[in-house]
Amino acid sequence: MSDFRQSLGAGWRRLEGVIDDETRYRAVDSRDARFDGVFFTGVRTTGIYCRPSCPAVTPKRVNCTFYPTAAAAQGAGFRACRRCRPDAVPGSPEWNHRADLVGRAMRLIGDGVVDREGVGGLAGRLGYSARQVQRQLTAELGAGPIALARAQRAQTARLLLQTTDLPVTEVAFAAGFASVRQFNETVREVYDRTPSGLRAEGAAGRRLATPAGPLSLRLAYRGALDSDHLIDFLALRAVPGVEEVVPGPRGARTYRRTLALPYGHGIAEVDGLGPRDRADRGWLDCRLHLADLRDLTTAVHRLRALFDLDADPAAVDSVLGASPVLAAAVRARPGLRSPGHVDPHELAVRAVLGQQITVVAARTLAARLTERYGVPLAETSGGLTRLFPTTAVLAEAADEDLAMPEARRRALRGLCAALAEGTVRLDGGVDREEASAELLALPGIGPWTVGYLRMRALADPDVFLPGDVAVRHGLRALGRPGDPKGATAEAAAWAPWRSYAVHRLWAGPVAADPGSGTDFENSAESGEQR
């Protein structure tokens, strides 16, 4: 396991050190969708900005200016292209994985922190002054936190205008704007349309959702996507009452779960790809039922993290596919992702619950705790009945409800208390090394749990779990060393994408049978009880 910052030299560099403007122009000229969300092209003769894959006639090189974010292009006076909708592209893969200030800030802005807490709240979470955050973001991204949040609000407003029949005034506040005037000005500047005009343009021929109905949207991704792996992974771990996988449209499967969000609760439904869908189709269909539409931006951001939709599978597979050990798996299943989570506190609790027991047993224990301490939904939806219990509630859970050894009970209570009090944080803005050290200082929390949380809660792409039983079995079945020392040495060539290598070993046909007593979630924690 290593911090992503320490892995930049091994097969991955920041984009500004890899491509120049001429390379960017060649991507635009070839309409290369792999670069969508990585940069944006402002066209001086038209005053619009586009994604690299825009189908319009390629502008002359002399008329193009390139920007790292949509906010920077908007700040330079460009409006969004109506044809390619550059605000609907996947996010840059850098923001999910980078561990520096800019990466951490972008993850928090994506989660809506600026809208809820202001720039001061963002800076406080990052441990810097507001002035330092403003300077760093502007220097690298061409826009400060307010401009970046504004661009995000504009995208949310477009989505609500074109998919619901909410009154325009309600859309303004649901999208996070402080006033209707600010909302109107932003929509005109970004889309060159009034809100009513933008609604009419996008709603032609479409059935709009009512305020009480679900929001239907597409979650964009780049490259190939192995959605079967994602759905399989989530189905195996689905906690009854909180999550379920059900048959979906076109022969696909649908993942459904409840969401605890800043302003209320929600229910998310995400369809996997069907048998006839291309792996590189570019989007997953999603439906959101939200108690408060102000949670839309946050809900979408967390679902994208859960499905790892901002990843660059070409970059990952190029490294792992060059390994003799994993080359066959990469060819057989391109686009495999490293799932995150919608709630890092829930994930942390479930990781401790799974110590020394099977995934099935851990899931059963989580379901019992949810039934006992989870907040019931006002109206059930299929098999979804509750929100997962909060760490504050579980820290005070009765002994009889925690059917586990005393040492693990102490570990669970200590972790829940630390998360509830804020002495340990697992949000997107934390420093991974600091969070790891704080977790390791807690009783009963060892390297496996920390590595697993770094991989899924903190979006670290370069975590390896050498003590994991399924990983060791997978390596041995491939004829490679399965002992921790040998496994670590073998995995060195997979940096900086070792989290994805772990999932390949878990997902392969040689992975251990989850019903045989091997614990996928926590198979090497027996030495952590102290």
CSV table of N, CA and C in Angstrom, one decimal, residues 69 108 112 122 127 162 167 245 247 287 319 338 340 365 380 390 440 490 500:
chain,number,residue,atom,x,y,z
A,69,THR,N,-10.9,22.8,-16.8
A,69,THR,CA,-12.2,22.6,-16.2
A,69,THR,C,-13.2,23.4,-17.0
A,108,LEU,N,-14.3,17.3,-2.5
A,108,LEU,CA,-15.3,17.9,-1.6
A,108,LEU,C,-16.2,18.9,-2.4
A,112,GLY,N,-20.6,18.8,-2.9
A,112,GLY,CA,-21.4,19.9,-2.5
A,112,GLY,C,-21.0,20.7,-1.3
A,122,LEU,N,-15.0,24.6,3.3
A,122,LEU,CA,-14.1,23.8,2.4
A,122,LEU,C,-12.6,23.9,2.9
A,127,GLY,N,-7.8,21.9,6.0
A,127,GLY,CA,-6.7,22.3,6.8
A,127,GLY,C,-5.8,23.4,6.3
A,162,GLN,N,-34.6,20.1,-17.4
A,162,GLN,CA,-34.9,19.3,-18.5
A,162,GLN,C,-35.4,17.9,-18.2
A,167,PRO,N,-41.3,24.1,-10.8
A,167,PRO,CA,-41.3,25.5,-11.1
A,167,PRO,C,-39.8,26.0,-11.1
A,245,VAL,N,-30.2,-6.2,-5.3
A,245,VAL,CA,-30.0,-6.3,-6.8
A,245,VAL,C,-31.2,-7.0,-7.3
A,247,PRO,N,-33.8,-7.8,-11.1
A,247,PRO,CA,-33.8,-7.8,-12.5
A,247,PRO,C,-34.1,-6.4,-13.1
A,287,ARG,N,-31.9,6.2,-11.7
A,287,ARG,CA,-33.1,6.9,-11.2
A,287,ARG,C,-32.9,7.2,-9.8
A,319,VAL,N,-1.3,-0.7,-17.9
A,319,VAL,CA,-0.3,-1.2,-16.9
A,319,VAL,C,-0.5,-2.6,-16.5
A,338,SER,N,-12.7,-0.3,-9.6
A,338,SER,CA,-12.5,-0.4,-8.2
A,338,SER,C,-13.6,0.3,-7.5
A,340,GLY,N,-16.1,2.2,-5.1
A,340,GLY,CA,-16.0,3.0,-3.9
A,340,GLY,C,-17.2,2.8,-3.0
A,365,LEU,N,-25.1,-10.0,10.0
A,365,LEU,CA,-24.9,-9.2,11.2
A,365,LEU,C,-25.3,-7.7,10.9
A,380,THR,N,-41.7,2.3,2.3
A,380,THR,CA,-40.7,1.3,1.8
A,380,THR,C,-40.8,1.2,0.3
A,390,THR,N,-26.4,5.1,11.9
A,390,THR,CA,-25.3,6.0,12.0
A,390,THR,C,-24.3,5.5,13.0
A,440,LEU,N,-5.2,3.4,12.5
A,440,LEU,CA,-4.3,2.3,13.1
A,440,LEU,C,-4.1,2.5,14.6
A,490,GLU,N,5.6,-9.3,-6.0
A,490,GLU,CA,4.9,-9.5,-7.3
A,490,GLU,C,4.1,-8.3,-7.7
A,500,TYR,N,-6.9,-1.9,-8.4
A,500,TYR,CA,-7.5,-2.6,-9.5
A,500,TYR,C,-7.0,-4.0,-9.7
